[in-house]
Amino acid sequence: GGGGGRRAGAVAERKVSVLRRAVAANPRNEAVAVELLRAQESLLEPEEVGSAWEEAIRGDPCSVMLRMESLAHASRHVASFSVSALREAAAAAAAALRGRAEEAAAGGEPPSAVDALQRGALLLLLRAAYAERAAGFSERGTALLQAAVELNCFCPPALLAAPLGERLDAFAEFWESEAPRVGEPKARGWCNSTAAAAA
């Protein structure tokens, strides 16, 4: 009985100790940081685990791997799971990556760096949509993906160079018009809608 539990706890503590040294020696290695966070889950209280994830993200806010694993952690732990907290985390992740991608593009970084950030944002979006569906909000998960496709693939040409806030205001008008959205019958895309003509 209890001996097996104590041994498992001792093994987990040794693993955490080794991983802490590995993180100290390789502070930019996301995979090792994620393994440390996962290993700590069996030793810490849920609030402490959540704080550890938050601290790791503050240290590297544009890490796609940390953001993805943090969202996965949040959705795995039913006792502390909250759809609103998951939504906030996903929105914060998207904002951080969008801001970093804009900085990279404006700073003349190679297109591959910008592309990597955009791919990361897409992965986070897919994870958020999956989490919505898993939490019983299938329509919201689908709407997330529809909105992303409409906004990024069917933006009216007159708004392509507009600041994001202006594009989002115009997009909200399209979205609230209840026009068929991508994936729905008779969808023509935001750029071909009556809301786009007004933009």
JSON list of C-alpha atoms in Angstrom, two decimals:
[
{"chain": "A", "resi": 1, "resn": "GLY", "atom": "CA", "xyz": [0.00, 0.00, 0.00]},
{"chain": "A", "resi": 2, "resn": "GLY", "atom": "CA", "xyz": [1.74, 3.09, 1.37]},
{"chain": "A", "resi": 3, "resn": "GLY", "atom": "CA", "xyz": [5.29, 2.06, 0.40]},
{"chain": "A", "resi": 4, "resn": "GLY", "atom": "CA", "xyz": [4.48, 2.19, -3.31]},
{"chain": "A", "resi": 5, "resn": "GLY", "atom": "CA", "xyz": [3.04, 5.67, -2.95]},
{"chain": "A", "resi": 6, "resn": "ARG", "atom": "CA", "xyz": [6.08, 6.91, -1.04]},
{"chain": "A", "resi": 7, "resn": "ARG", "atom": "CA", "xyz": [8.43, 5.42, -3.64]},
{"chain": "A", "resi": 8, "resn": "ALA", "atom": "CA", "xyz": [6.45, 7.04, -6.45]},
{"chain": "A", "resi": 9, "resn": "GLY", "atom": "CA", "xyz": [6.61, 10.36, -4.59]},
{"chain": "A", "resi": 10, "resn": "ALA", "atom": "CA", "xyz": [10.36, 10.04, -4.10]},
{"chain": "A", "resi": 11, "resn": "VAL", "atom": "CA", "xyz": [10.84, 9.23, -7.79]},
{"chain": "A", "resi": 12, "resn": "ALA", "atom": "CA", "xyz": [8.72, 12.25, -8.74]},
{"chain": "A", "resi": 13, "resn": "GLU", "atom": "CA", "xyz": [10.76, 14.48, -6.42]},
{"chain": "A", "resi": 14, "resn": "ARG", "atom": "CA", "xyz": [14.04, 13.23, -7.94]},
{"chain": "A", "resi": 15, "resn": "LYS", "atom": "CA", "xyz": [12.65, 13.79, -11.44]},
{"chain": "A", "resi": 16, "resn": "VAL", "atom": "CA", "xyz": [11.66, 17.36, -10.54]},
{"chain": "A", "resi": 17, "resn": "SER", "atom": "CA", "xyz": [15.11, 17.98, -9.05]},
{"chain": "A", "resi": 18, "resn": "VAL", "atom": "CA", "xyz": [16.85, 16.76, -12.21]},
{"chain": "A", "resi": 19, "resn": "LEU", "atom": "CA", "xyz": [14.52, 18.78, -14.43]},
{"chain": "A", "resi": 20, "resn": "ARG", "atom": "CA", "xyz": [15.08, 21.95, -12.37]},
{"chain": "A", "resi": 21, "resn": "ARG", "atom": "CA", "xyz": [18.83, 21.59, -12.93]},
{"chain": "A", "resi": 22, "resn": "ALA", "atom": "CA", "xyz": [18.19, 20.98, -16.63]},
{"chain": "A", "resi": 23, "resn": "VAL", "atom": "CA", "xyz": [16.05, 24.14, -16.86]},
{"chain": "A", "resi": 24, "resn": "ALA", "atom": "CA", "xyz": [18.74, 26.14, -15.03]},
{"chain": "A", "resi": 25, "resn": "ALA", "atom": "CA", "xyz": [21.36, 24.88, -17.50]},
{"chain": "A", "resi": 26, "resn": "ASN", "atom": "CA", "xyz": [19.07, 25.36, -20.54]},
{"chain": "A", "resi": 27, "resn": "PRO", "atom": "CA", "xyz": [16.67, 28.21, -19.72]},
{"chain": "A", "resi": 28, "resn": "ARG", "atom": "CA", "xyz": [15.48, 28.62, -23.34]},
{"chain": "A", "resi": 29, "resn": "ASN", "atom": "CA", "xyz": [14.63, 24.92, -23.82]},
{"chain": "A", "resi": 30, "resn": "GLU", "atom": "CA", "xyz": [10.83, 24.88, -23.93]},
{"chain": "A", "resi": 31, "resn": "ALA", "atom": "CA", "xyz": [10.54, 21.09, -23.95]},
{"chain": "A", "resi": 32, "resn": "VAL", "atom": "CA", "xyz": [12.49, 20.75, -20.69]},
{"chain": "A", "resi": 33, "resn": "ALA", "atom": "CA", "xyz": [10.46, 23.54, -19.08]},
{"chain": "A", "resi": 34, "resn": "VAL", "atom": "CA", "xyz": [7.23, 21.79, -20.06]},
{"chain": "A", "resi": 35, "resn": "GLU", "atom": "CA", "xyz": [8.48, 18.47, -18.67]},
{"chain": "A", "resi": 36, "resn": "LEU", "atom": "CA", "xyz": [9.33, 20.19, -15.37]},
{"chain": "A", "resi": 37, "resn": "LEU", "atom": "CA", "xyz": [5.87, 21.72, -15.18]},
{"chain": "A", "resi": 38, "resn": "ARG", "atom": "CA", "xyz": [4.24, 18.36, -15.90]},
{"chain": "A", "resi": 39, "resn": "ALA", "atom": "CA", "xyz": [6.42, 16.58, -13.34]},
{"chain": "A", "resi": 40, "resn": "GLN", "atom": "CA", "xyz": [5.50, 19.14, -10.67]},
{"chain": "A", "resi": 41, "resn": "GLU", "atom": "CA", "xyz": [1.78, 18.45, -11.15]},
{"chain": "A", "resi": 42, "resn": "SER", "atom": "CA", "xyz": [1.96, 15.33, -8.95]},
{"chain": "A", "resi": 43, "resn": "LEU", "atom": "CA", "xyz": [3.81, 17.14, -6.15]},
{"chain": "A", "resi": 44, "resn": "LEU", "atom": "CA", "xyz": [2.15, 20.55, -5.92]},
{"chain": "A", "resi": 45, "resn": "GLU", "atom": "CA", "xyz": [-1.30, 21.74, -4.98]},
{"chain": "A", "resi": 46, "resn": "PRO", "atom": "CA", "xyz": [-3.48, 22.71, -8.00]},
{"chain": "A", "resi": 47, "resn": "GLU", "atom": "CA", "xyz": [-3.14, 26.44, -7.24]},
{"chain": "A", "resi": 48, "resn": "GLU", "atom": "CA", "xyz": [0.66, 26.11, -7.10]},
{"chain": "A", "resi": 49, "resn": "VAL", "atom": "CA", "xyz": [0.67, 24.25, -10.41]},
{"chain": "A", "resi": 50, "resn": "GLY", "atom": "CA", "xyz": [-1.44, 26.98, -12.00]},
{"chain": "A", "resi": 51, "resn": "SER", "atom": "CA", "xyz": [0.94, 29.61, -10.64]},
{"chain": "A", "resi": 52, "resn": "ALA", "atom": "CA", "xyz": [3.93, 27.70, -11.99]},
{"chain": "A", "resi": 53, "resn": "TRP", "atom": "CA", "xyz": [2.37, 27.64, -15.48]},
{"chain": "A", "resi": 54, "resn": "GLU", "atom": "CA", "xyz": [1.59, 31.37, -15.26]},
{"chain": "A", "resi": 55, "resn": "GLU", "atom": "CA", "xyz": [5.15, 32.15, -14.16]},
{"chain": "A", "resi": 56, "resn": "ALA", "atom": "CA", "xyz": [6.61, 30.10, -17.03]},
{"chain": "A", "resi": 57, "resn": "ILE", "atom": "CA", "xyz": [4.43, 31.96, -19.53]},
{"chain": "A", "resi": 58, "resn": "ARG", "atom": "CA", "xyz": [5.40, 35.34, -18.08]},
{"chain": "A", "resi": 59, "resn": "GLY", "atom": "CA", "xyz": [9.02, 34.32, -18.62]},
{"chain": "A", "resi": 60, "resn": "ASP", "atom": "CA", "xyz": [8.41, 33.44, -22.28]},
{"chain": "A", "resi": 61, "resn": "PRO", "atom": "CA", "xyz": [5.06, 34.92, -23.36]},
{"chain": "A", "resi": 62, "resn": "CYS", "atom": "CA", "xyz": [5.48, 34.01, -27.04]},
{"chain": "A", "resi": 63, "resn": "SER", "atom": "CA", "xyz": [6.30, 30.34, -26.49]},
{"chain": "A", "resi": 64, "resn": "VAL", "atom": "CA", "xyz": [3.77, 28.39, -28.49]},
{"chain": "A", "resi": 65, "resn": "MET", "atom": "CA", "xyz": [4.72, 25.17, -26.74]},
{"chain": "A", "resi": 66, "resn": "LEU", "atom": "CA", "xyz": [4.21, 26.66, -23.27]},
{"chain": "A", "resi": 67, "resn": "ARG", "atom": "CA", "xyz": [0.91, 28.23, -24.30]},
{"chain": "A", "resi": 68, "resn": "MET", "atom": "CA", "xyz": [-0.37, 24.99, -25.88]},
{"chain": "A", "resi": 69, "resn": "GLU", "atom": "CA", "xyz": [0.64, 22.88, -22.91]},
{"chain": "A", "resi": 70, "resn": "SER", "atom": "CA", "xyz": [-0.82, 25.42, -20.49]},
{"chain": "A", "resi": 71, "resn": "LEU", "atom": "CA", "xyz": [-4.19, 25.24, -22.28]},
{"chain": "A", "resi": 72, "resn": "ALA", "atom": "CA", "xyz": [-3.99, 21.44, -22.28]},
{"chain": "A", "resi": 73, "resn": "HIS", "atom": "CA", "xyz": [-3.16, 21.46, -18.56]},
{"chain": "A", "resi": 74, "resn": "ALA", "atom": "CA", "xyz": [-6.10, 23.75, -17.80]},
{"chain": "A", "resi": 75, "resn": "SER", "atom": "CA", "xyz": [-8.55, 21.54, -19.69]},
{"chain": "A", "resi": 76, "resn": "ARG", "atom": "CA", "xyz": [-7.17, 18.31, -18.13]},
{"chain": "A", "resi": 77, "resn": "HIS", "atom": "CA", "xyz": [-7.75, 19.41, -14.55]},
{"chain": "A", "resi": 78, "resn": "VAL", "atom": "CA", "xyz": [-11.47, 19.22, -14.03]},
{"chain": "A", "resi": 79, "resn": "ALA", "atom": "CA", "xyz": [-11.34, 20.40, -10.41]},
{"chain": "A", "resi": 80, "resn": "SER", "atom": "CA", "xyz": [-9.94, 23.78, -11.39]},
{"chain": "A", "resi": 81, "resn": "PHE", "atom": "CA", "xyz": [-11.27, 23.90, -14.96]},
{"chain": "A", "resi": 82, "resn": "SER", "atom": "CA", "xyz": [-13.18, 26.98, -15.98]},
{"chain": "A", "resi": 83, "resn": "VAL", "atom": "CA", "xyz": [-14.27, 27.70, -19.53]},
{"chain": "A", "resi": 84, "resn": "SER", "atom": "CA", "xyz": [-13.97, 31.44, -18.93]},
{"chain": "A", "resi": 85, "resn": "ALA", "atom": "CA", "xyz": [-10.40, 31.04, -17.61]},
{"chain": "A", "resi": 86, "resn": "LEU", "atom": "CA", "xyz": [-9.54, 28.91, -20.63]},
{"chain": "A", "resi": 87, "resn": "ARG", "atom": "CA", "xyz": [-10.97, 31.58, -22.94]},
{"chain": "A", "resi": 88, "resn": "GLU", "atom": "CA", "xyz": [-8.98, 34.29, -21.18]},
{"chain": "A", "resi": 89, "resn": "ALA", "atom": "CA", "xyz": [-5.79, 32.25, -21.47]},
{"chain": "A", "resi": 90, "resn": "ALA", "atom": "CA", "xyz": [-6.40, 31.59, -25.17]},
{"chain": "A", "resi": 91, "resn": "ALA", "atom": "CA", "xyz": [-7.11, 35.27, -25.83]},
{"chain": "A", "resi": 92, "resn": "ALA", "atom": "CA", "xyz": [-3.96, 36.32, -23.96]},
{"chain": "A", "resi": 93, "resn": "ALA", "atom": "CA", "xyz": [-1.92, 33.79, -25.93]},
{"chain": "A", "resi": 94, "resn": "ALA", "atom": "CA", "xyz": [-3.33, 35.01, -29.24]},
{"chain": "A", "resi": 95, "resn": "ALA", "atom": "CA", "xyz": [-2.67, 38.65, -28.33]},
{"chain": "A", "resi": 96, "resn": "ALA", "atom": "CA", "xyz": [0.92, 37.89, -27.30]},
{"chain": "A", "resi": 97, "resn": "LEU", "atom": "CA", "xyz": [1.66, 36.00, -30.50]},
{"chain": "A", "resi": 98, "resn": "ARG", "atom": "CA", "xyz": [-0.08, 38.56, -32.70]},
{"chain": "A", "resi": 99, "resn": "GLY", "atom": "CA", "xyz": [1.90, 41.37, -31.09]},
{"chain": "A", "resi": 100, "resn": "ARG", "atom": "CA", "xyz": [5.17, 39.47, -31.48]},
{"chain": "A", "resi": 101, "resn": "ALA", "atom": "CA", "xyz": [4.38, 38.64, -35.13]},
{"chain": "A", "resi": 102, "resn": "GLU", "atom": "CA", "xyz": [3.65, 42.32, -35.84]},
{"chain": "A", "resi": 103, "resn": "GLU", "atom": "CA", "xyz": [6.93, 43.32, -34.16]},
{"chain": "A", "resi": 104, "resn": "ALA", "atom": "CA", "xyz": [8.81, 40.70, -36.18]},
{"chain": "A", "resi": 105, "resn": "ALA", "atom": "CA", "xyz": [7.30, 41.88, -39.46]},
{"chain": "A", "resi": 106, "resn": "ALA", "atom": "CA", "xyz": [7.87, 45.57, -38.68]},
{"chain": "A", "resi": 107, "resn": "GLY", "atom": "CA", "xyz": [11.41, 44.87, -37.48]},
{"chain": "A", "resi": 108, "resn": "GLY", "atom": "CA", "xyz": [12.40, 43.21, -40.72]},
{"chain": "A", "resi": 109, "resn": "GLU", "atom": "CA", "xyz": [12.82, 39.74, -39.26]},
{"chain": "A", "resi": 110, "resn": "PRO", "atom": "CA", "xyz": [12.91, 36.92, -41.81]},
{"chain": "A", "resi": 111, "resn": "PRO", "atom": "CA", "xyz": [9.53, 35.85, -43.17]},
{"chain": "A", "resi": 112, "resn": "SER", "atom": "CA", "xyz": [10.17, 32.39, -41.69]},
{"chain": "A", "resi": 113, "resn": "ALA", "atom": "CA", "xyz": [10.14, 33.89, -38.16]},
{"chain": "A", "resi": 114, "resn": "VAL", "atom": "CA", "xyz": [6.84, 35.67, -38.83]},
{"chain": "A", "resi": 115, "resn": "ASP", "atom": "CA", "xyz": [5.40, 32.50, -40.41]},
{"chain": "A", "resi": 116, "resn": "ALA", "atom": "CA", "xyz": [6.42, 30.45, -37.36]},
{"chain": "A", "resi": 117, "resn": "LEU", "atom": "CA", "xyz": [4.59, 32.87, -35.05]},
{"chain": "A", "resi": 118, "resn": "GLN", "atom": "CA", "xyz": [1.52, 32.80, -37.27]},
{"chain": "A", "resi": 119, "resn": "ARG", "atom": "CA", "xyz": [1.56, 28.98, -37.36]},
{"chain": "A", "resi": 120, "resn": "GLY", "atom": "CA", "xyz": [1.82, 29.02, -33.58]},
{"chain": "A", "resi": 121, "resn": "ALA", "atom": "CA", "xyz": [-1.19, 31.31, -33.34]},
{"chain": "A", "resi": 122, "resn": "LEU", "atom": "CA", "xyz": [-3.12, 28.93, -35.61]},
{"chain": "A", "resi": 123, "resn": "LEU", "atom": "CA", "xyz": [-2.21, 25.95, -33.43]},
{"chain": "A", "resi": 124, "resn": "LEU", "atom": "CA", "xyz": [-3.42, 27.84, -30.37]},
{"chain": "A", "resi": 125, "resn": "LEU", "atom": "CA", "xyz": [-6.66, 28.71, -32.13]},
{"chain": "A", "resi": 126, "resn": "LEU", "atom": "CA", "xyz": [-7.23, 25.06, -33.01]},
{"chain": "A", "resi": 127, "resn": "ARG", "atom": "CA", "xyz": [-6.50, 24.06, -29.41]},
{"chain": "A", "resi": 128, "resn": "ALA", "atom": "CA", "xyz": [-8.96, 26.67, -28.13]},
{"chain": "A", "resi": 129, "resn": "ALA", "atom": "CA", "xyz": [-11.65, 25.51, -30.57]},
{"chain": "A", "resi": 130, "resn": "TYR", "atom": "CA", "xyz": [-11.09, 21.90, -29.53]},
{"chain": "A", "resi": 131, "resn": "ALA", "atom": "CA", "xyz": [-11.32, 22.88, -25.85]},
{"chain": "A", "resi": 132, "resn": "GLU", "atom": "CA", "xyz": [-14.61, 24.69, -26.51]},
{"chain": "A", "resi": 133, "resn": "ARG", "atom": "CA", "xyz": [-16.03, 21.60, -28.19]},
{"chain": "A", "resi": 134, "resn": "ALA", "atom": "CA", "xyz": [-14.72, 19.30, -25.43]},
{"chain": "A", "resi": 135, "resn": "ALA", "atom": "CA", "xyz": [-16.40, 21.54, -22.83]},
{"chain": "A", "resi": 136, "resn": "GLY", "atom": "CA", "xyz": [-19.73, 21.17, -24.64]},
{"chain": "A", "resi": 137, "resn": "PHE", "atom": "CA", "xyz": [-19.62, 24.43, -26.61]},
{"chain": "A", "resi": 138, "resn": "SER", "atom": "CA", "xyz": [-19.49, 22.94, -30.12]},
{"chain": "A", "resi": 139, "resn": "GLU", "atom": "CA", "xyz": [-21.07, 25.95, -31.81]},
{"chain": "A", "resi": 140, "resn": "ARG", "atom": "CA", "xyz": [-18.62, 28.32, -30.19]},
{"chain": "A", "resi": 141, "resn": "GLY", "atom": "CA", "xyz": [-15.68, 26.12, -31.21]},
{"chain": "A", "resi": 142, "resn": "THR", "atom": "CA", "xyz": [-16.93, 26.08, -34.79]},
{"chain": "A", "resi": 143, "resn": "ALA", "atom": "CA", "xyz": [-17.55, 29.84, -34.71]},
{"chain": "A", "resi": 144, "resn": "LEU", "atom": "CA", "xyz": [-13.95, 30.45, -33.58]},
{"chain": "A", "resi": 145, "resn": "LEU", "atom": "CA", "xyz": [-12.67, 28.68, -36.67]},
{"chain": "A", "resi": 146, "resn": "GLN", "atom": "CA", "xyz": [-15.20, 30.34, -38.97]},
{"chain": "A", "resi": 147, "resn": "ALA", "atom": "CA", "xyz": [-14.28, 33.79, -37.64]},
{"chain": "A", "resi": 148, "resn": "ALA", "atom": "CA", "xyz": [-10.56, 33.12, -38.12]},
{"chain": "A", "resi": 149, "resn": "VAL", "atom": "CA", "xyz": [-11.06, 32.01, -41.72]},
{"chain": "A", "resi": 150, "resn": "GLU", "atom": "CA", "xyz": [-13.41, 34.88, -42.59]},
{"chain": "A", "resi": 151, "resn": "LEU", "atom": "CA", "xyz": [-11.16, 37.49, -40.96]},
{"chain": "A", "resi": 152, "resn": "ASN", "atom": "CA", "xyz": [-7.89, 36.20, -42.42]},
{"chain": "A", "resi": 153, "resn": "CYS", "atom": "CA", "xyz": [-8.90, 34.74, -45.77]},
{"chain": "A", "resi": 154, "resn": "PHE", "atom": "CA", "xyz": [-11.92, 36.81, -46.80]},
{"chain": "A", "resi": 155, "resn": "CYS", "atom": "CA", "xyz": [-11.04, 40.29, -45.56]},
{"chain": "A", "resi": 156, "resn": "PRO", "atom": "CA", "xyz": [-12.36, 42.97, -47.95]},
{"chain": "A", "resi": 157, "resn": "PRO", "atom": "CA", "xyz": [-9.46, 44.43, -49.98]},
{"chain": "A", "resi": 158, "resn": "ALA", "atom": "CA", "xyz": [-10.24, 47.96, -48.72]},
{"chain": "A", "resi": 159, "resn": "LEU", "atom": "CA", "xyz": [-9.49, 46.81, -45.16]},
{"chain": "A", "resi": 160, "resn": "LEU", "atom": "CA", "xyz": [-6.35, 44.75, -45.72]},
{"chain": "A", "resi": 161, "resn": "ALA", "atom": "CA", "xyz": [-4.00, 47.56, -44.71]},
{"chain": "A", "resi": 162, "resn": "ALA", "atom": "CA", "xyz": [-6.29, 48.97, -42.00]},
{"chain": "A", "resi": 163, "resn": "PRO", "atom": "CA", "xyz": [-5.30, 48.73, -38.33]},
{"chain": "A", "resi": 164, "resn": "LEU", "atom": "CA", "xyz": [-6.56, 45.60, -36.60]},
{"chain": "A", "resi": 165, "resn": "GLY", "atom": "CA", "xyz": [-9.08, 47.51, -34.48]},
{"chain": "A", "resi": 166, "resn": "GLU", "atom": "CA", "xyz": [-10.69, 48.98, -37.58]},
{"chain": "A", "resi": 167, "resn": "ARG", "atom": "CA", "xyz": [-10.80, 45.56, -39.29]},
{"chain": "A", "resi": 168, "resn": "LEU", "atom": "CA", "xyz": [-12.36, 44.00, -36.20]},
{"chain": "A", "resi": 169, "resn": "ASP", "atom": "CA", "xyz": [-15.04, 46.71, -36.02]},
{"chain": "A", "resi": 170, "resn": "ALA", "atom": "CA", "xyz": [-15.96, 46.09, -39.66]},
{"chain": "A", "resi": 171, "resn": "PHE", "atom": "CA", "xyz": [-15.80, 42.34, -39.12]},
{"chain": "A", "resi": 172, "resn": "ALA", "atom": "CA", "xyz": [-18.18, 42.59, -36.15]},
{"chain": "A", "resi": 173, "resn": "GLU", "atom": "CA", "xyz": [-20.72, 44.21, -38.45]},
{"chain": "A", "resi": 174, "resn": "PHE", "atom": "CA", "xyz": [-20.41, 41.29, -40.88]},
{"chain": "A", "resi": 175, "resn": "TRP", "atom": "CA", "xyz": [-20.57, 38.71, -38.08]},
{"chain": "A", "resi": 176, "resn": "GLU", "atom": "CA", "xyz": [-23.66, 40.24, -36.50]},
{"chain": "A", "resi": 177, "resn": "SER", "atom": "CA", "xyz": [-25.43, 40.44, -39.89]},
{"chain": "A", "resi": 178, "resn": "GLU", "atom": "CA", "xyz": [-25.92, 36.65, -39.69]},
{"chain": "A", "resi": 179, "resn": "ALA", "atom": "CA", "xyz": [-24.82, 36.31, -43.32]},
{"chain": "A", "resi": 180, "resn": "PRO", "atom": "CA", "xyz": [-23.80, 32.72, -44.11]},
{"chain": "A", "resi": 181, "resn": "ARG", "atom": "CA", "xyz": [-20.27, 32.10, -42.87]},
{"chain": "A", "resi": 182, "resn": "VAL", "atom": "CA", "xyz": [-17.56, 29.94, -44.34]},
{"chain": "A", "resi": 183, "resn": "GLY", "atom": "CA", "xyz": [-18.59, 26.29, -44.10]},
{"chain": "A", "resi": 184, "resn": "GLU", "atom": "CA", "xyz": [-22.30, 27.11, -44.24]},
{"chain": "A", "resi": 185, "resn": "PRO", "atom": "CA", "xyz": [-24.54, 26.76, -47.31]},
{"chain": "A", "resi": 186, "resn": "LYS", "atom": "CA", "xyz": [-24.51, 29.82, -49.58]},
{"chain": "A", "resi": 187, "resn": "ALA", "atom": "CA", "xyz": [-21.51, 31.37, -47.80]},
{"chain": "A", "resi": 188, "resn": "ARG", "atom": "CA", "xyz": [-19.71, 33.82, -50.09]},
{"chain": "A", "resi": 189, "resn": "GLY", "atom": "CA", "xyz": [-17.11, 35.13, -47.67]},
{"chain": "A", "resi": 190, "resn": "TRP", "atom": "CA", "xyz": [-16.92, 38.41, -45.80]},
{"chain": "A", "resi": 191, "resn": "CYS", "atom": "CA", "xyz": [-15.34, 40.20, -48.78]},
{"chain": "A", "resi": 192, "resn": "ASN", "atom": "CA", "xyz": [-18.40, 39.41, -50.91]},
{"chain": "A", "resi": 193, "resn": "SER", "atom": "CA", "xyz": [-21.03, 40.33, -48.33]},
{"chain": "A", "resi": 194, "resn": "THR", "atom": "CA", "xyz": [-23.16, 43.43, -48.06]},
{"chain": "A", "resi": 195, "resn": "ALA", "atom": "CA", "xyz": [-21.25, 44.33, -44.85]},
{"chain": "A", "resi": 196, "resn": "ALA", "atom": "CA", "xyz": [-18.03, 44.39, -46.88]},
{"chain": "A", "resi": 197, "resn": "ALA", "atom": "CA", "xyz": [-19.56, 46.73, -49.43]},
{"chain": "A", "resi": 198, "resn": "ALA", "atom": "CA", "xyz": [-20.29, 49.20, -46.63]},
{"chain": "A", "resi": 199, "resn": "ALA", "atom": "CA", "xyz": [-16.68, 49.03, -45.36]}
]
